[in-house]
Short mmCIF file of C-alpha atoms and ligand atoms in Angstrom, two decimals:
data_model
loop_
_atom_site.label_atom_id
_atom_site.label_comp_id
_atom_site.label_asym_id
_atom_site.label_seq_id
_atom_site.Cartn_x
_atom_site.Cartn_y
_atom_site.Cartn_z
CA MET A 733 8.14 -25.17 39.62
CA ARG A 734 10.32 -25.46 36.50
CA ILE A 735 8.64 -27.89 34.11
CA ALA A 736 10.47 -29.15 30.99
CA VAL A 737 9.34 -30.68 27.71
CA LEU A 738 11.90 -32.32 25.43
CA ARG A 739 11.57 -33.42 21.81
CA GLU A 740 10.49 -37.06 21.81
CA THR A 741 13.26 -39.32 20.50
CA ALA A 742 11.37 -42.54 19.68
CA PRO A 743 11.33 -42.70 15.84
CA ALA A 744 7.60 -43.31 15.46
CA GLU A 745 6.51 -40.90 18.19
CA THR A 746 4.76 -37.85 16.76
CA ARG A 747 3.05 -36.63 19.93
CA VAL A 748 4.26 -34.00 22.37
CA ALA A 749 3.64 -34.10 26.13
CA LEU A 750 2.38 -30.52 26.53
CA VAL A 751 0.69 -28.41 23.86
CA PRO A 752 0.87 -24.59 23.87
CA LEU A 753 -2.64 -24.20 25.34
CA THR A 754 -1.67 -26.24 28.41
CA VAL A 755 1.68 -24.47 28.66
CA GLN A 756 -0.19 -21.17 28.82
CA ARG A 757 -2.38 -22.45 31.68
CA LEU A 758 0.60 -23.76 33.62
CA VAL A 759 2.49 -20.49 33.13
CA LYS A 760 -0.58 -18.62 34.37
CA ALA A 761 -0.58 -20.86 37.45
CA GLY A 762 2.94 -19.59 38.22
CA HIS A 763 5.15 -22.32 36.76
CA GLU A 764 8.21 -21.80 34.60
CA LEU A 765 7.94 -23.78 31.34
CA VAL A 766 11.00 -24.70 29.27
CA VAL A 767 10.47 -26.40 25.91
CA GLN A 768 13.07 -27.84 23.56
CA SER A 769 12.92 -26.32 20.10
CA GLY A 770 11.00 -28.60 17.72
CA ALA A 771 9.24 -30.52 20.52
CA GLY A 772 5.83 -29.86 18.95
CA GLU A 773 6.96 -30.01 15.34
CA ARG A 774 5.60 -33.47 14.50
CA SER A 775 2.23 -32.65 16.04
CA PHE A 776 2.15 -29.28 14.26
CA PHE A 777 2.65 -27.01 17.27
CA PRO A 778 5.42 -24.58 16.23
CA ASP A 779 8.03 -23.13 18.62
CA ALA A 780 6.45 -19.70 18.14
CA ASP A 781 3.20 -20.92 19.74
CA TYR A 782 5.10 -22.19 22.79
CA ALA A 783 6.92 -18.89 23.10
CA ALA A 784 3.64 -16.99 22.76
CA ALA A 785 2.19 -19.19 25.49
CA GLY A 786 4.94 -18.03 27.85
CA ALA A 787 7.48 -20.86 27.57
CA THR A 788 11.20 -20.41 27.13
CA VAL A 789 12.17 -22.29 23.96
CA LEU A 790 15.76 -23.60 23.92
CA VAL A 791 17.63 -25.59 21.30
CA ASP A 792 20.03 -27.40 23.64
CA GLY A 793 18.48 -30.33 25.55
CA ALA A 794 20.95 -29.99 28.44
CA ALA A 795 19.94 -26.34 28.88
CA VAL A 796 16.26 -27.36 28.94
CA LEU A 797 16.99 -29.77 31.78
CA ALA A 798 19.14 -27.43 33.89
CA GLY A 799 17.49 -26.88 37.27
CA VAL A 800 14.34 -28.68 36.19
CA GLY A 801 11.83 -29.83 38.81
CA ILE A 802 9.60 -31.91 36.55
CA LEU A 803 10.30 -33.43 33.13
CA VAL A 804 7.16 -34.48 31.29
CA SER A 805 7.26 -36.79 28.27
CA VAL A 806 5.14 -39.07 26.14
CA GLN A 807 7.53 -42.03 25.85
CA ARG A 808 10.17 -43.12 28.35
CA PRO A 809 13.10 -40.67 28.03
CA PRO A 810 16.40 -42.27 26.91
CA ARG A 811 18.40 -43.73 29.77
CA GLY A 812 21.41 -41.50 29.17
CA LEU A 813 19.25 -38.50 29.86
CA LEU A 814 18.74 -39.55 33.48
CA GLN A 815 22.31 -38.39 34.15
CA GLU A 816 21.45 -34.89 33.00
CA LEU A 817 18.54 -34.41 35.37
CA PRO A 818 19.14 -32.77 38.74
CA ALA A 819 18.74 -35.09 41.73
CA GLY A 820 15.29 -34.74 43.23
CA ALA A 821 13.61 -34.15 39.85
CA LEU A 822 10.40 -35.86 38.86
CA VAL A 823 9.89 -37.62 35.50
CA ILE A 824 6.32 -38.18 34.31
CA GLY A 825 5.38 -40.07 31.13
CA LEU A 826 4.43 -43.42 29.61
CA LEU A 827 7.44 -45.12 31.17
CA GLN A 828 6.53 -48.78 30.48
CA PRO A 829 7.71 -49.77 33.95
CA ALA A 830 7.06 -53.50 33.43
CA SER A 831 9.91 -53.67 30.90
CA ALA A 832 12.27 -51.22 32.58
CA ALA A 833 13.55 -52.70 35.86
CA ASP A 834 17.17 -51.55 35.30
CA TYR A 835 16.06 -48.13 34.14
CA LEU A 836 13.96 -47.64 37.27
CA THR A 837 16.81 -48.70 39.53
CA ALA A 838 19.19 -46.33 37.74
CA ALA A 839 16.70 -43.48 38.11
CA ALA A 840 16.14 -44.09 41.80
CA SER A 841 19.88 -44.25 42.46
CA ARG A 842 20.24 -40.88 40.69
CA GLY A 843 17.74 -39.49 43.23
CA LEU A 844 14.91 -39.21 40.70
CA THR A 845 11.24 -39.97 41.21
CA LEU A 846 9.31 -41.49 38.30
CA LEU A 847 5.55 -41.47 37.78
CA ALA A 848 4.18 -43.80 35.09
CA MET A 849 1.16 -42.34 33.31
CA GLU A 850 -0.08 -45.82 32.36
CA LEU A 851 -0.62 -46.49 36.07
CA VAL A 852 -3.14 -43.70 36.68
CA PRO A 853 -5.87 -45.64 38.49
CA ARG A 854 -9.16 -45.97 36.59
CA THR A 855 -11.22 -44.19 39.25
CA THR A 856 -13.69 -41.33 39.03
CA ARG A 857 -11.27 -38.94 40.78
CA ALA A 858 -8.42 -39.74 38.38
CA GLN A 859 -10.51 -39.90 35.19
CA SER A 860 -9.30 -36.50 33.96
CA MET A 861 -5.66 -37.69 34.22
CA ASP A 862 -6.17 -41.07 32.55
CA VAL A 863 -4.01 -41.05 29.42
CA LEU A 864 -4.70 -44.70 28.60
CA SER A 865 -8.36 -43.79 28.23
CA SER A 866 -7.77 -40.59 26.28
CA GLN A 867 -5.34 -42.30 23.90
CA ALA A 868 -7.59 -45.37 23.57
CA THR A 869 -10.38 -43.01 22.54
CA VAL A 870 -8.20 -41.67 19.72
CA ALA A 871 -7.15 -45.23 18.81
CA GLY A 872 -10.75 -46.46 18.62
CA TYR A 873 -11.60 -43.68 16.19
CA ALA A 874 -8.43 -44.14 14.15
CA ALA A 875 -8.94 -47.93 13.94
CA VAL A 876 -12.17 -47.40 12.03
CA LEU A 877 -10.48 -45.03 9.58
CA VAL A 878 -7.48 -47.31 9.06
CA GLY A 879 -9.75 -50.33 8.55
CA ALA A 880 -12.12 -48.44 6.25
CA ALA A 881 -9.19 -47.30 4.10
CA ARG A 882 -8.17 -50.96 3.52
CA LEU A 883 -11.67 -52.20 2.86
CA SER A 884 -12.79 -52.92 -0.68
CA ARG A 885 -16.24 -51.52 0.15
CA MET A 886 -17.65 -48.25 1.46
CA LEU A 887 -19.07 -48.06 4.98
CA PRO A 888 -22.37 -46.19 4.45
CA MET A 889 -25.40 -47.21 2.48
CA LEU A 890 -25.63 -45.08 -0.66
CA THR A 891 -28.59 -44.69 -2.95
CA THR A 892 -27.32 -43.38 -6.26
CA ALA A 893 -28.20 -43.35 -9.95
CA ALA A 894 -25.85 -46.33 -10.23
CA GLY A 895 -27.99 -48.27 -7.78
CA THR A 896 -28.04 -48.83 -4.06
CA ILE A 897 -24.88 -49.78 -2.18
CA PRO A 898 -25.56 -51.71 1.02
CA PRO A 899 -23.81 -50.57 4.21
CA ALA A 900 -20.75 -52.43 5.47
CA LYS A 901 -20.96 -54.58 8.59
CA VAL A 902 -18.53 -53.71 11.35
CA PHE A 903 -17.95 -55.94 14.38
CA VAL A 904 -16.16 -54.58 17.46
CA VAL A 905 -14.77 -57.12 19.93
CA GLY A 906 -14.18 -55.63 23.38
CA ALA A 907 -16.36 -52.66 24.24
CA GLY A 908 -14.16 -50.74 26.66
CA VAL A 909 -12.83 -47.25 25.95
CA ALA A 910 -11.37 -47.94 22.47
CA GLY A 911 -14.18 -50.29 21.51
CA LEU A 912 -16.97 -47.86 22.38
CA GLN A 913 -15.28 -45.11 20.38
CA ALA A 914 -14.82 -47.51 17.45
CA ILE A 915 -18.53 -48.35 17.60
CA ALA A 916 -19.51 -44.67 17.65
CA SER A 917 -17.13 -43.81 14.80
CA ALA A 918 -18.27 -46.71 12.58
CA ARG A 919 -21.89 -45.72 13.22
CA ARG A 920 -21.12 -42.12 12.24
CA LEU A 921 -19.73 -43.44 8.97
CA GLY A 922 -22.99 -45.28 8.37
CA ALA A 923 -21.97 -48.91 8.97
CA ILE A 924 -24.18 -51.54 10.57
CA VAL A 925 -22.34 -52.18 13.82
CA SER A 926 -22.38 -55.09 16.23
CA ALA A 927 -20.19 -55.62 19.27
CA PHE A 928 -19.24 -58.21 21.82
CA ASP A 929 -17.77 -57.99 25.31
CA VAL A 930 -17.63 -60.43 28.19
CA ARG A 931 -18.75 -57.83 30.73
CA PRO A 932 -22.54 -57.60 30.96
CA ALA A 933 -22.28 -54.00 32.18
CA VAL A 934 -21.39 -52.71 28.71
CA ARG A 935 -24.40 -54.16 26.90
CA GLU A 936 -26.53 -51.05 27.43
CA GLU A 937 -23.69 -48.73 26.39
CA VAL A 938 -23.24 -50.69 23.16
CA GLN A 939 -26.95 -50.52 22.42
CA SER A 940 -27.17 -46.82 23.26
CA LEU A 941 -24.60 -46.17 20.50
CA GLY A 942 -26.87 -47.86 17.98
CA ALA A 943 -25.01 -51.17 17.76
CA THR A 944 -26.38 -54.63 18.45
CA PHE A 945 -24.89 -56.72 21.22
CA VAL A 946 -23.80 -60.15 20.02
CA GLU A 947 -24.57 -63.33 21.94
CA PRO A 948 -25.53 -62.13 25.39
CA ALA A 949 -25.53 -65.80 26.43
CA ALA A 950 -21.71 -65.88 26.27
CA VAL A 951 -21.46 -63.02 28.74
CA SER A 952 -20.95 -63.56 32.45
CA ALA A 953 -20.88 -61.36 35.54
CA ALA A 954 -17.84 -63.44 36.58
CA ALA A 955 -15.86 -61.65 33.84
CA GLU A 956 -16.34 -58.29 35.53
CA GLY A 957 -13.19 -57.18 37.37
CA SER A 958 -12.69 -53.92 39.22
CA GLY A 959 -12.39 -50.41 37.80
CA GLY A 960 -14.21 -51.18 34.54
CA TYR A 961 -11.69 -53.87 33.57
CA ALA A 962 -12.29 -57.53 32.75
CA ARG A 963 -11.03 -60.65 34.51
CA GLN A 964 -9.40 -63.61 32.78
CA LEU A 965 -11.98 -66.19 31.69
CA GLY A 966 -12.17 -69.83 32.70
CA GLU A 967 -11.56 -72.43 29.97
CA GLU A 968 -15.20 -73.24 29.38
CA GLN A 969 -16.24 -69.63 29.12
CA GLN A 970 -13.35 -68.89 26.78
CA ARG A 971 -14.64 -71.71 24.52
CA ASN A 972 -18.15 -70.19 24.57
CA VAL A 973 -16.74 -66.78 23.68
CA LEU A 974 -14.80 -68.18 20.71
CA LEU A 975 -17.91 -69.97 19.50
CA ALA A 976 -19.98 -66.79 19.79
CA ILE A 977 -17.40 -64.71 17.90
CA GLY A 978 -16.80 -67.48 15.33
CA LYS A 979 -20.50 -67.69 14.46
CA HIS A 980 -20.63 -63.96 13.81
CA LEU A 981 -17.41 -63.44 11.80
CA PRO A 982 -18.30 -64.90 8.35
CA ASP A 983 -20.78 -62.13 7.66
CA MET A 984 -18.52 -59.20 8.69
CA ASP A 985 -16.61 -56.73 6.50
CA LEU A 986 -14.53 -54.96 9.15
CA VAL A 987 -13.60 -56.38 12.56
CA ILE A 988 -11.93 -54.24 15.23
CA THR A 989 -10.57 -56.08 18.24
CA THR A 990 -9.79 -54.26 21.48
CA ALA A 991 -10.12 -56.95 24.17
CA GLN A 992 -7.70 -56.70 27.05
CA ILE A 993 -7.28 -57.87 30.62
CA PRO A 994 -4.89 -55.63 32.55
CA GLY A 995 -1.50 -57.20 33.25
CA LYS A 996 -2.22 -60.30 31.12
CA PRO A 997 -1.51 -61.21 27.51
CA ALA A 998 -4.36 -60.18 25.21
CA PRO A 999 -7.09 -62.85 25.08
CA ARG A 1000 -6.82 -64.82 21.81
CA LEU A 1001 -10.29 -64.50 20.30
CA ILE A 1002 -9.79 -64.99 16.55
CA THR A 1003 -7.83 -68.04 15.39
CA GLU A 1004 -6.33 -68.58 11.93
CA GLU A 1005 -9.19 -71.01 11.19
CA MET A 1006 -11.72 -68.34 12.10
CA VAL A 1007 -10.03 -65.83 9.77
CA ALA A 1008 -10.36 -68.38 6.95
CA THR A 1009 -14.17 -68.28 7.38
CA MET A 1010 -14.32 -64.53 6.67
CA LYS A 1011 -15.38 -62.88 3.42
CA PRO A 1012 -12.69 -62.12 0.79
CA GLY A 1013 -11.73 -58.45 1.08
CA SER A 1014 -12.67 -58.19 4.75
CA VAL A 1015 -10.31 -56.53 7.23
CA ILE A 1016 -9.35 -57.09 10.86
CA VAL A 1017 -7.74 -54.27 12.88
CA ASP A 1018 -6.19 -55.69 16.05
CA LEU A 1019 -5.60 -52.94 18.61
CA ALA A 1020 -4.28 -55.41 21.17
CA VAL A 1021 -1.35 -56.41 18.94
CA GLU A 1022 1.26 -55.06 21.35
CA SER A 1023 0.14 -57.34 24.15
CA GLY A 1024 0.13 -60.42 21.92
CA GLY A 1025 -2.94 -59.76 19.79
CA ASN A 1026 -6.61 -60.78 19.89
CA CYS A 1027 -6.12 -62.30 16.43
CA ALA A 1028 -3.58 -65.09 15.93
CA LEU A 1029 -2.35 -63.54 12.65
CA SER A 1030 -1.74 -59.95 13.69
CA ARG A 1031 1.85 -58.66 13.78
CA PRO A 1032 2.98 -55.26 15.10
CA ASP A 1033 2.74 -52.59 12.40
CA GLN A 1034 2.27 -55.14 9.62
CA ALA A 1035 -0.49 -55.93 7.17
CA VAL A 1036 -0.82 -59.72 7.00
CA VAL A 1037 -2.95 -61.04 4.16
CA SER A 1038 -4.37 -64.52 4.68
CA LYS A 1039 -6.95 -66.08 2.39
CA HIS A 1040 -7.97 -62.65 1.04
CA VAL A 1041 -8.47 -61.23 4.54
CA THR A 1042 -6.17 -58.38 5.64
CA VAL A 1043 -5.11 -58.35 9.30
CA LEU A 1044 -3.65 -55.04 10.53
CA GLY A 1045 -1.80 -54.59 13.82
CA PRO A 1046 -1.15 -50.85 14.16
CA VAL A 1047 0.92 -50.09 17.25
CA ASN A 1048 0.65 -46.36 17.77
CA LEU A 1049 -2.67 -45.20 16.35
CA PRO A 1050 -2.84 -42.09 18.55
CA GLY A 1051 0.43 -41.05 16.87
CA THR A 1052 -1.39 -41.01 13.52
CA ILE A 1053 -3.61 -38.20 14.84
CA PRO A 1054 -0.90 -36.33 16.73
CA GLN A 1055 -2.53 -32.95 17.24
CA HIS A 1056 -5.62 -34.13 19.06
CA ALA A 1057 -3.85 -37.07 20.72
CA SER A 1058 -1.28 -34.57 22.12
CA LEU A 1059 -4.01 -32.16 23.16
CA MET A 1060 -5.76 -34.87 25.17
CA TYR A 1061 -2.51 -36.23 26.64
CA SER A 1062 -1.51 -32.71 27.57
CA ARG A 1063 -4.81 -32.01 29.34
CA ASN A 1064 -4.43 -35.24 31.30
CA LEU A 1065 -0.93 -34.12 32.34
CA GLN A 1066 -2.16 -30.67 33.30
CA ASN A 1067 -4.82 -32.20 35.55
CA LEU A 1068 -2.21 -34.43 37.15
CA LEU A 1069 0.20 -31.52 37.69
CA GLU A 1070 -2.55 -29.42 39.25
CA TYR A 1071 -3.36 -32.31 41.59
CA LEU A 1072 0.28 -33.03 42.34
CA ILE A 1073 1.76 -29.60 42.97
CA LYS A 1074 0.69 -28.09 46.26
CA ASP A 1075 2.17 -24.74 47.34
CA GLY A 1076 4.70 -24.83 44.51
CA ARG A 1077 6.07 -28.31 45.40
CA PRO A 1078 5.10 -31.80 44.27
CA SER A 1079 3.32 -33.60 47.06
CA LEU A 1080 4.06 -37.31 46.79
CA ALA A 1081 2.65 -39.16 49.80
CA PRO A 1082 3.25 -42.90 49.23
CA ASP A 1083 -0.35 -43.63 50.23
CA ASP A 1084 -1.87 -41.07 47.84
CA PRO A 1085 -4.64 -42.90 45.95
CA ILE A 1086 -3.53 -41.51 42.56
CA THR A 1087 0.20 -40.78 42.63
CA GLY A 1088 0.98 -43.65 45.04
CA PRO A 1089 0.23 -46.39 42.49
CA MET A 1090 1.92 -44.36 39.72
CA THR A 1091 5.25 -44.03 41.54
CA VAL A 1092 7.59 -46.59 39.98
CA ALA A 1093 10.90 -45.19 41.25
CA ARG A 1094 11.47 -42.95 44.19
CA ASP A 1095 14.36 -41.31 45.87
CA GLY A 1096 15.65 -38.05 47.17
CA PRO A 1097 13.64 -35.23 48.68
CA PRO A 1098 10.64 -33.95 46.73
CA ALA A 1099 11.81 -31.71 43.90
CA THR A 1100 11.54 -27.97 44.53
CA ASN A 1101 11.97 -24.95 42.33
P1 NAD B 1087 -10.47 -51.42 28.15
O1 NAD B 1087 -9.99 -52.22 29.31
O2 NAD B 1087 -11.23 -50.17 28.39
O3 NAD B 1087 -11.37 -52.34 27.21
C1 NAD B 1087 -11.05 -53.66 26.96
C2 NAD B 1087 -12.36 -54.41 26.87
O4 NAD B 1087 -12.08 -55.76 26.51
C3 NAD B 1087 -13.13 -54.45 28.20
O5 NAD B 1087 -14.43 -53.92 28.04
C4 NAD B 1087 -13.18 -55.94 28.53
O6 NAD B 1087 -14.37 -56.33 29.20
C5 NAD B 1087 -13.06 -56.56 27.15
N1 NAD B 1087 -12.64 -57.96 27.16
C6 NAD B 1087 -11.72 -58.56 27.96
N2 NAD B 1087 -11.64 -59.86 27.66
C7 NAD B 1087 -12.53 -60.09 26.66
C8 NAD B 1087 -12.91 -61.24 25.93
N3 NAD B 1087 -12.37 -62.43 26.19
N4 NAD B 1087 -13.87 -61.12 24.98
C9 NAD B 1087 -14.42 -59.91 24.72
N5 NAD B 1087 -14.11 -58.78 25.37
C10 NAD B 1087 -13.17 -58.88 26.34
O7 NAD B 1087 -9.19 -51.14 27.24
P2 NAD B 1087 -9.00 -49.95 26.19
O8 NAD B 1087 -8.42 -48.79 26.91
O9 NAD B 1087 -10.22 -49.79 25.40
O10 NAD B 1087 -7.84 -50.55 25.27
C11 NAD B 1087 -8.14 -51.66 24.44
C12 NAD B 1087 -6.89 -52.21 23.77
O11 NAD B 1087 -6.40 -51.26 22.84
C13 NAD B 1087 -5.72 -52.48 24.73
O12 NAD B 1087 -5.08 -53.67 24.35
C14 NAD B 1087 -4.81 -51.31 24.51
O13 NAD B 1087 -3.46 -51.59 24.82
C15 NAD B 1087 -5.02 -51.11 23.04
N6 NAD B 1087 -4.63 -49.80 22.52
C16 NAD B 1087 -3.97 -49.85 21.33
C17 NAD B 1087 -3.57 -48.68 20.74
C18 NAD B 1087 -2.87 -48.77 19.42
O14 NAD B 1087 -2.51 -47.74 18.85
N7 NAD B 1087 -2.65 -49.96 18.91
C19 NAD B 1087 -3.81 -47.44 21.36
C20 NAD B 1087 -4.52 -47.42 22.55
C21 NAD B 1087 -4.94 -48.63 23.13
#
């Protein structure tokens, strides 16, 4: 199977879909890899490493796509590029299908099949292909670093000749994939960490990372959805959650919010009034900013300062750590490709438990080499 990697075109995208290590494994498995020159440049994987891994490196994008069976990407490839792909080809990446109805129709009418990486089901079988989880892990780690860099205090306790510095207090709201990694990272930096989540199942995980779990009384089994995700809360429970968070905020230095409910706007958990109760110099990092924000003041990729509190809404934190974010994305893709390609051809049964839900556009016969 001929598998292609193009240079990402989105201005802020620094990641690459396949890193040389994965390319080498795919080549060893018998695939032909074609990589556009410079594809790995912004994540510090030079062309020479791709060539050494067995890929053909070409400058011209059209040449990369000639005869391709599968195009893999991080972001949704530009629409014009669909015309350059051979009918029957497969496109796999973070395609944002919810905001791309016309794009998907155009792709299907070109005879292309599109698999959206954000729709990998959160099941045990598909865990190794789950890019949302791998990238959320990177984001949870990066959120602590970004927040710490803005803070007017250090995170660890220090005992020095100049006296003892008390540790900073970090509060993580939402203890899913990103939240748990944020807890672990803040603990490694020596902060006192507390966390809150509406799902009772995560309490033990939070505690096992050395953080305290805030207000267990506000937690309810009714908030537990399927696949490790949360359900939307009823009005009364939402009020209890806001009260629980509000009571805890005034004593915090760094707050990292990661609460999400799949397919819904981010739950609003920190109001402007609550921000006003926080200590001067404290920082909020809102990871859910793209889906509307957990904090009322967060704005995509902006630092909003309100009453001496800084609210950050970074949009692509994995892109700030491109080498490892790409490595993890690439391994997820490799696992998917190994699952998908049977006897040299992609096998795309509509009822497949993994690729079925990921298929957002479909037409033409399965792509072959
Ligand atoms: P996840 O589903 O694993 O975790 C979300 C957690 O929020 C769950 O544990 C859930 O129970 C909890 N939650 C839901 N409603 C809540 C509420 N009302 N109060 C408290 N907790 C609540 O999701 P994830 O993969 O960890 O991603 C978290 C967020 O980070 C998402 O919004 C995702 O889009 C975002 N994200 C941002 C970046 C970035 O660079 N900005 C990168 C990756 C992920």
